Amino acid sequence: MNLIRPSAAVLFVLVALLFGMTPAPAAGAKGPIGNVTGTVLDSKGKPVADATVTMQSSDGKHPYATHTDATGHFSFTRYETGLYDLRAYSNGMFSDWVKRVWVKSKKTAQVTLRMPPVADESVTVTK
């Protein structure tokens, strides 16, 4: 069985969300800023509501998090330009990372995150 071990950055973001400590990057932005918006979809292409979406700089630092709305949409607004990695978490599963999303000045990058199919947990016992 393959267990998923979340990175320290993901754990930090999840704890921050639980305690209402989501960082506010716009206040500390030192240069040009841009946006990332997107959708989280399940394995059948349906939107995933209330998924946690993590975004971090591609060097693994500066984690941020948000949640999807009822239609699976999320947004990160007013972030410093650069490369970011994103993934979603819902119902005990993570999507694959979407790596090196380029946030450009005064632009909005679009991302679609896809959740893996739910594993079949049925067990067949034979004699």
mmCIF file with all atom_site columns, C-alpha atoms in Angstrom:
data_model
loop_
_atom_site.group_PDB
_atom_site.id
_atom_site.type_symbol
_atom_site.label_atom_id
_atom_site.label_alt_id
_atom_site.label_comp_id
_atom_site.label_asym_id
_atom_site.label_entity_id
_atom_site.label_seq_id
_atom_site.pdbx_PDB_ins_code
_atom_site.Cartn_x
_atom_site.Cartn_y
_atom_site.Cartn_z
_atom_site.occupancy
_atom_site.B_iso_or_equiv
_atom_site.pdbx_formal_charge
_atom_site.auth_seq_id
_atom_site.auth_comp_id
_atom_site.auth_asym_id
_atom_site.auth_atom_id
_atom_site.pdbx_PDB_model_num
ATOM 1   C CA . MET A 1 1   ? 0.000   0.000   0.000   1.00 0.00 ? 1   MET A CA 1
ATOM 2   C CA . ASN A 1 2   ? 1.415   3.392   -0.959  1.00 0.00 ? 2   ASN A CA 1
ATOM 3   C CA . LEU A 1 3   ? 0.936   5.992   1.781   1.00 0.00 ? 3   LEU A CA 1
ATOM 4   C CA . ILE A 1 4   ? 0.974   9.675   0.969   1.00 0.00 ? 4   ILE A CA 1
ATOM 5   C CA . ARG A 1 5   ? 3.357   11.692  3.123   1.00 0.00 ? 5   ARG A CA 1
ATOM 6   C CA . PRO A 1 6   ? 2.636   15.412  2.874   1.00 0.00 ? 6   PRO A CA 1
ATOM 7   C CA . SER A 1 7   ? 5.572   17.789  2.822   1.00 0.00 ? 7   SER A CA 1
ATOM 8   C CA . ALA A 1 8   ? 6.271   20.068  5.748   1.00 0.00 ? 8   ALA A CA 1
ATOM 9   C CA . ALA A 1 9   ? 5.017   23.016  3.695   1.00 0.00 ? 9   ALA A CA 1
ATOM 10  C CA . VAL A 1 10  ? 1.643   21.329  3.112   1.00 0.00 ? 10  VAL A CA 1
ATOM 11  C CA . LEU A 1 11  ? 1.323   20.503  6.809   1.00 0.00 ? 11  LEU A CA 1
ATOM 12  C CA . PHE A 1 12  ? 2.151   24.119  7.679   1.00 0.00 ? 12  PHE A CA 1
ATOM 13  C CA . VAL A 1 13  ? -0.531  25.399  5.331   1.00 0.00 ? 13  VAL A CA 1
ATOM 14  C CA . LEU A 1 14  ? -3.142  22.962  6.637   1.00 0.00 ? 14  LEU A CA 1
ATOM 15  C CA . VAL A 1 15  ? -2.399  23.987  10.240  1.00 0.00 ? 15  VAL A CA 1
ATOM 16  C CA . ALA A 1 16  ? -2.490  27.646  9.222   1.00 0.00 ? 16  ALA A CA 1
ATOM 17  C CA . LEU A 1 17  ? -5.913  27.159  7.648   1.00 0.00 ? 17  LEU A CA 1
ATOM 18  C CA . LEU A 1 18  ? -7.238  25.427  10.747  1.00 0.00 ? 18  LEU A CA 1
ATOM 19  C CA . PHE A 1 19  ? -6.212  28.378  12.892  1.00 0.00 ? 19  PHE A CA 1
ATOM 20  C CA . GLY A 1 20  ? -7.181  31.098  10.393  1.00 0.00 ? 20  GLY A CA 1
ATOM 21  C CA . MET A 1 21  ? -3.591  32.152  9.698   1.00 0.00 ? 21  MET A CA 1
ATOM 22  C CA . THR A 1 22  ? -3.600  32.203  5.900   1.00 0.00 ? 22  THR A CA 1
ATOM 23  C CA . PRO A 1 23  ? -0.757  34.510  4.810   1.00 0.00 ? 23  PRO A CA 1
ATOM 24  C CA . ALA A 1 24  ? -1.559  37.811  3.111   1.00 0.00 ? 24  ALA A CA 1
ATOM 25  C CA . PRO A 1 25  ? 1.110   38.078  0.417   1.00 0.00 ? 25  PRO A CA 1
ATOM 26  C CA . ALA A 1 26  ? -0.048  41.336  -1.143  1.00 0.00 ? 26  ALA A CA 1
ATOM 27  C CA . ALA A 1 27  ? 0.946   43.309  1.928   1.00 0.00 ? 27  ALA A CA 1
ATOM 28  C CA . GLY A 1 28  ? 4.554   42.159  1.591   1.00 0.00 ? 28  GLY A CA 1
ATOM 29  C CA . ALA A 1 29  ? 4.820   42.108  -2.194  1.00 0.00 ? 29  ALA A CA 1
ATOM 30  C CA . LYS A 1 30  ? 8.036   43.863  -3.199  1.00 0.00 ? 30  LYS A CA 1
ATOM 31  C CA . GLY A 1 31  ? 7.748   43.769  -6.951  1.00 0.00 ? 31  GLY A CA 1
ATOM 32  C CA . PRO A 1 32  ? 5.322   43.191  -9.801  1.00 0.00 ? 32  PRO A CA 1
ATOM 33  C CA . ILE A 1 33  ? 2.268   41.104  -8.957  1.00 0.00 ? 33  ILE A CA 1
ATOM 34  C CA . GLY A 1 34  ? -0.030  38.707  -10.786 1.00 0.00 ? 34  GLY A CA 1
ATOM 35  C CA . ASN A 1 35  ? -2.800  36.190  -10.114 1.00 0.00 ? 35  ASN A CA 1
ATOM 36  C CA . VAL A 1 36  ? -3.522  32.466  -10.316 1.00 0.00 ? 36  VAL A CA 1
ATOM 37  C CA . THR A 1 37  ? -7.044  31.135  -10.734 1.00 0.00 ? 37  THR A CA 1
ATOM 38  C CA . GLY A 1 38  ? -8.312  27.690  -11.490 1.00 0.00 ? 38  GLY A CA 1
ATOM 39  C CA . THR A 1 39  ? -10.579 24.760  -10.885 1.00 0.00 ? 39  THR A CA 1
ATOM 40  C CA . VAL A 1 40  ? -10.266 21.489  -8.996  1.00 0.00 ? 40  VAL A CA 1
ATOM 41  C CA . LEU A 1 41  ? -11.945 18.560  -10.735 1.00 0.00 ? 41  LEU A CA 1
ATOM 42  C CA . ASP A 1 42  ? -12.527 14.994  -9.575  1.00 0.00 ? 42  ASP A CA 1
ATOM 43  C CA . SER A 1 43  ? -11.431 12.011  -11.671 1.00 0.00 ? 43  SER A CA 1
ATOM 44  C CA . LYS A 1 44  ? -14.712 12.180  -13.634 1.00 0.00 ? 44  LYS A CA 1
ATOM 45  C CA . GLY A 1 45  ? -14.331 15.892  -14.450 1.00 0.00 ? 45  GLY A CA 1
ATOM 46  C CA . LYS A 1 46  ? -16.811 17.208  -11.878 1.00 0.00 ? 46  LYS A CA 1
ATOM 47  C CA . PRO A 1 47  ? -15.926 20.250  -9.730  1.00 0.00 ? 47  PRO A CA 1
ATOM 48  C CA . VAL A 1 48  ? -14.689 19.594  -6.189  1.00 0.00 ? 48  VAL A CA 1
ATOM 49  C CA . ALA A 1 49  ? -16.153 21.977  -3.598  1.00 0.00 ? 49  ALA A CA 1
ATOM 50  C CA . ASP A 1 50  ? -14.211 22.958  -0.462  1.00 0.00 ? 50  ASP A CA 1
ATOM 51  C CA . ALA A 1 51  ? -10.911 21.402  -1.569  1.00 0.00 ? 51  ALA A CA 1
ATOM 52  C CA . THR A 1 52  ? -7.777  22.927  -0.049  1.00 0.00 ? 52  THR A CA 1
ATOM 53  C CA . VAL A 1 53  ? -5.484  24.315  -2.735  1.00 0.00 ? 53  VAL A CA 1
ATOM 54  C CA . THR A 1 54  ? -1.849  24.857  -1.811  1.00 0.00 ? 54  THR A CA 1
ATOM 55  C CA . MET A 1 55  ? 0.428   27.162  -3.774  1.00 0.00 ? 55  MET A CA 1
ATOM 56  C CA . GLN A 1 56  ? 4.109   27.570  -2.998  1.00 0.00 ? 56  GLN A CA 1
ATOM 57  C CA . SER A 1 57  ? 7.027   29.143  -4.770  1.00 0.00 ? 57  SER A CA 1
ATOM 58  C CA . SER A 1 58  ? 8.805   26.570  -6.940  1.00 0.00 ? 58  SER A CA 1
ATOM 59  C CA . ASP A 1 59  ? 11.790  26.602  -4.585  1.00 0.00 ? 59  ASP A CA 1
ATOM 60  C CA . GLY A 1 60  ? 9.486   25.094  -1.933  1.00 0.00 ? 60  GLY A CA 1
ATOM 61  C CA . LYS A 1 61  ? 9.283   28.204  0.190   1.00 0.00 ? 61  LYS A CA 1
ATOM 62  C CA . HIS A 1 62  ? 6.422   30.595  0.815   1.00 0.00 ? 62  HIS A CA 1
ATOM 63  C CA . PRO A 1 63  ? 3.383   28.282  1.044   1.00 0.00 ? 63  PRO A CA 1
ATOM 64  C CA . TYR A 1 64  ? -0.101  29.742  0.690   1.00 0.00 ? 64  TYR A CA 1
ATOM 65  C CA . ALA A 1 65  ? -3.525  28.098  0.765   1.00 0.00 ? 65  ALA A CA 1
ATOM 66  C CA . THR A 1 66  ? -7.131  28.713  -0.143  1.00 0.00 ? 66  THR A CA 1
ATOM 67  C CA . HIS A 1 67  ? -10.316 26.682  -0.599  1.00 0.00 ? 67  HIS A CA 1
ATOM 68  C CA . THR A 1 68  ? -12.453 26.043  -3.645  1.00 0.00 ? 68  THR A CA 1
ATOM 69  C CA . ASP A 1 69  ? -15.969 27.429  -3.798  1.00 0.00 ? 69  ASP A CA 1
ATOM 70  C CA . ALA A 1 70  ? -19.121 25.390  -4.510  1.00 0.00 ? 70  ALA A CA 1
ATOM 71  C CA . THR A 1 71  ? -18.196 25.213  -8.214  1.00 0.00 ? 71  THR A CA 1
ATOM 72  C CA . GLY A 1 72  ? -14.606 24.036  -7.618  1.00 0.00 ? 72  GLY A CA 1
ATOM 73  C CA . HIS A 1 73  ? -13.045 27.428  -8.418  1.00 0.00 ? 73  HIS A CA 1
ATOM 74  C CA . PHE A 1 74  ? -10.168 29.009  -6.491  1.00 0.00 ? 74  PHE A CA 1
ATOM 75  C CA . SER A 1 75  ? -7.998  32.101  -6.807  1.00 0.00 ? 75  SER A CA 1
ATOM 76  C CA . PHE A 1 76  ? -4.756  33.493  -5.490  1.00 0.00 ? 76  PHE A CA 1
ATOM 77  C CA . THR A 1 77  ? -4.662  37.219  -6.140  1.00 0.00 ? 77  THR A CA 1
ATOM 78  C CA . ARG A 1 78  ? -1.859  39.751  -5.910  1.00 0.00 ? 78  ARG A CA 1
ATOM 79  C CA . TYR A 1 79  ? 1.187   37.467  -5.683  1.00 0.00 ? 79  TYR A CA 1
ATOM 80  C CA . GLU A 1 80  ? 4.739   38.374  -6.597  1.00 0.00 ? 80  GLU A CA 1
ATOM 81  C CA . THR A 1 81  ? 5.753   37.309  -10.078 1.00 0.00 ? 81  THR A CA 1
ATOM 82  C CA . GLY A 1 82  ? 7.688   34.067  -10.347 1.00 0.00 ? 82  GLY A CA 1
ATOM 83  C CA . LEU A 1 83  ? 7.252   30.329  -10.585 1.00 0.00 ? 83  LEU A CA 1
ATOM 84  C CA . TYR A 1 84  ? 4.812   28.511  -8.317  1.00 0.00 ? 84  TYR A CA 1
ATOM 85  C CA . ASP A 1 85  ? 3.731   24.912  -7.732  1.00 0.00 ? 85  ASP A CA 1
ATOM 86  C CA . LEU A 1 86  ? 0.107   24.024  -6.912  1.00 0.00 ? 86  LEU A CA 1
ATOM 87  C CA . ARG A 1 87  ? -1.848  21.003  -5.758  1.00 0.00 ? 87  ARG A CA 1
ATOM 88  C CA . ALA A 1 88  ? -5.197  20.229  -4.167  1.00 0.00 ? 88  ALA A CA 1
ATOM 89  C CA . TYR A 1 89  ? -6.258  18.171  -1.159  1.00 0.00 ? 89  TYR A CA 1
ATOM 90  C CA . SER A 1 90  ? -9.720  16.714  -0.642  1.00 0.00 ? 90  SER A CA 1
ATOM 91  C CA . ASN A 1 91  ? -11.181 13.678  1.129   1.00 0.00 ? 91  ASN A CA 1
ATOM 92  C CA . GLY A 1 92  ? -7.781  12.383  2.231   1.00 0.00 ? 92  GLY A CA 1
ATOM 93  C CA . MET A 1 93  ? -6.203  12.548  -1.240  1.00 0.00 ? 93  MET A CA 1
ATOM 94  C CA . PHE A 1 94  ? -3.828  14.899  -3.033  1.00 0.00 ? 94  PHE A CA 1
ATOM 95  C CA . SER A 1 95  ? -3.804  15.840  -6.693  1.00 0.00 ? 95  SER A CA 1
ATOM 96  C CA . ASP A 1 96  ? -0.514  15.714  -8.540  1.00 0.00 ? 96  ASP A CA 1
ATOM 97  C CA . TRP A 1 97  ? 1.567   18.885  -8.323  1.00 0.00 ? 97  TRP A CA 1
ATOM 98  C CA . VAL A 1 98  ? 1.224   21.300  -11.225 1.00 0.00 ? 98  VAL A CA 1
ATOM 99  C CA . LYS A 1 99  ? 4.768   22.606  -11.332 1.00 0.00 ? 99  LYS A CA 1
ATOM 100 C CA . ARG A 1 100 ? 6.332   25.847  -12.477 1.00 0.00 ? 100 ARG A CA 1
ATOM 101 C CA . VAL A 1 101 ? 3.202   27.913  -13.067 1.00 0.00 ? 101 VAL A CA 1
ATOM 102 C CA . TRP A 1 102 ? 4.487   31.284  -14.150 1.00 0.00 ? 102 TRP A CA 1
ATOM 103 C CA . VAL A 1 103 ? 2.826   34.241  -12.421 1.00 0.00 ? 103 VAL A CA 1
ATOM 104 C CA . LYS A 1 104 ? 3.419   37.242  -14.654 1.00 0.00 ? 104 LYS A CA 1
ATOM 105 C CA . SER A 1 105 ? 2.970   40.919  -13.888 1.00 0.00 ? 105 SER A CA 1
ATOM 106 C CA . LYS A 1 106 ? -0.632  42.085  -14.287 1.00 0.00 ? 106 LYS A CA 1
ATOM 107 C CA . LYS A 1 107 ? -1.644  38.684  -15.739 1.00 0.00 ? 107 LYS A CA 1
ATOM 108 C CA . THR A 1 108 ? -3.750  35.777  -14.480 1.00 0.00 ? 108 THR A CA 1
ATOM 109 C CA . ALA A 1 109 ? -2.452  32.231  -14.879 1.00 0.00 ? 109 ALA A CA 1
ATOM 110 C CA . GLN A 1 110 ? -5.141  29.528  -15.260 1.00 0.00 ? 110 GLN A CA 1
ATOM 111 C CA . VAL A 1 111 ? -4.655  26.097  -13.641 1.00 0.00 ? 111 VAL A CA 1
ATOM 112 C CA . THR A 1 112 ? -6.764  22.930  -13.554 1.00 0.00 ? 112 THR A CA 1
ATOM 113 C CA . LEU A 1 113 ? -6.016  20.469  -10.759 1.00 0.00 ? 113 LEU A CA 1
ATOM 114 C CA . ARG A 1 114 ? -7.350  16.922  -11.097 1.00 0.00 ? 114 ARG A CA 1
ATOM 115 C CA . MET A 1 115 ? -7.967  14.649  -8.155  1.00 0.00 ? 115 MET A CA 1
ATOM 116 C CA . PRO A 1 116 ? -7.082  10.950  -8.481  1.00 0.00 ? 116 PRO A CA 1
ATOM 117 C CA . PRO A 1 117 ? -9.835  8.353   -8.638  1.00 0.00 ? 117 PRO A CA 1
ATOM 118 C CA . VAL A 1 118 ? -11.063 7.052   -5.312  1.00 0.00 ? 118 VAL A CA 1
ATOM 119 C CA . ALA A 1 119 ? -9.380  3.739   -4.545  1.00 0.00 ? 119 ALA A CA 1
ATOM 120 C CA . ASP A 1 120 ? -11.578 0.659   -4.425  1.00 0.00 ? 120 ASP A CA 1
ATOM 121 C CA . GLU A 1 121 ? -11.438 -0.399  -0.801  1.00 0.00 ? 121 GLU A CA 1
ATOM 122 C CA . SER A 1 122 ? -13.417 -3.605  -1.233  1.00 0.00 ? 122 SER A CA 1
ATOM 123 C CA . VAL A 1 123 ? -11.736 -6.825  -0.136  1.00 0.00 ? 123 VAL A CA 1
ATOM 124 C CA . THR A 1 124 ? -12.420 -10.271 -1.522  1.00 0.00 ? 124 THR A CA 1
ATOM 125 C CA . VAL A 1 125 ? -11.696 -13.212 0.775   1.00 0.00 ? 125 VAL A CA 1
ATOM 126 C CA . THR A 1 126 ? -11.323 -16.657 -0.759  1.00 0.00 ? 126 THR A CA 1
ATOM 127 C CA . LYS A 1 127 ? -10.651 -20.016 0.855   1.00 0.00 ? 127 LYS A CA 1
#
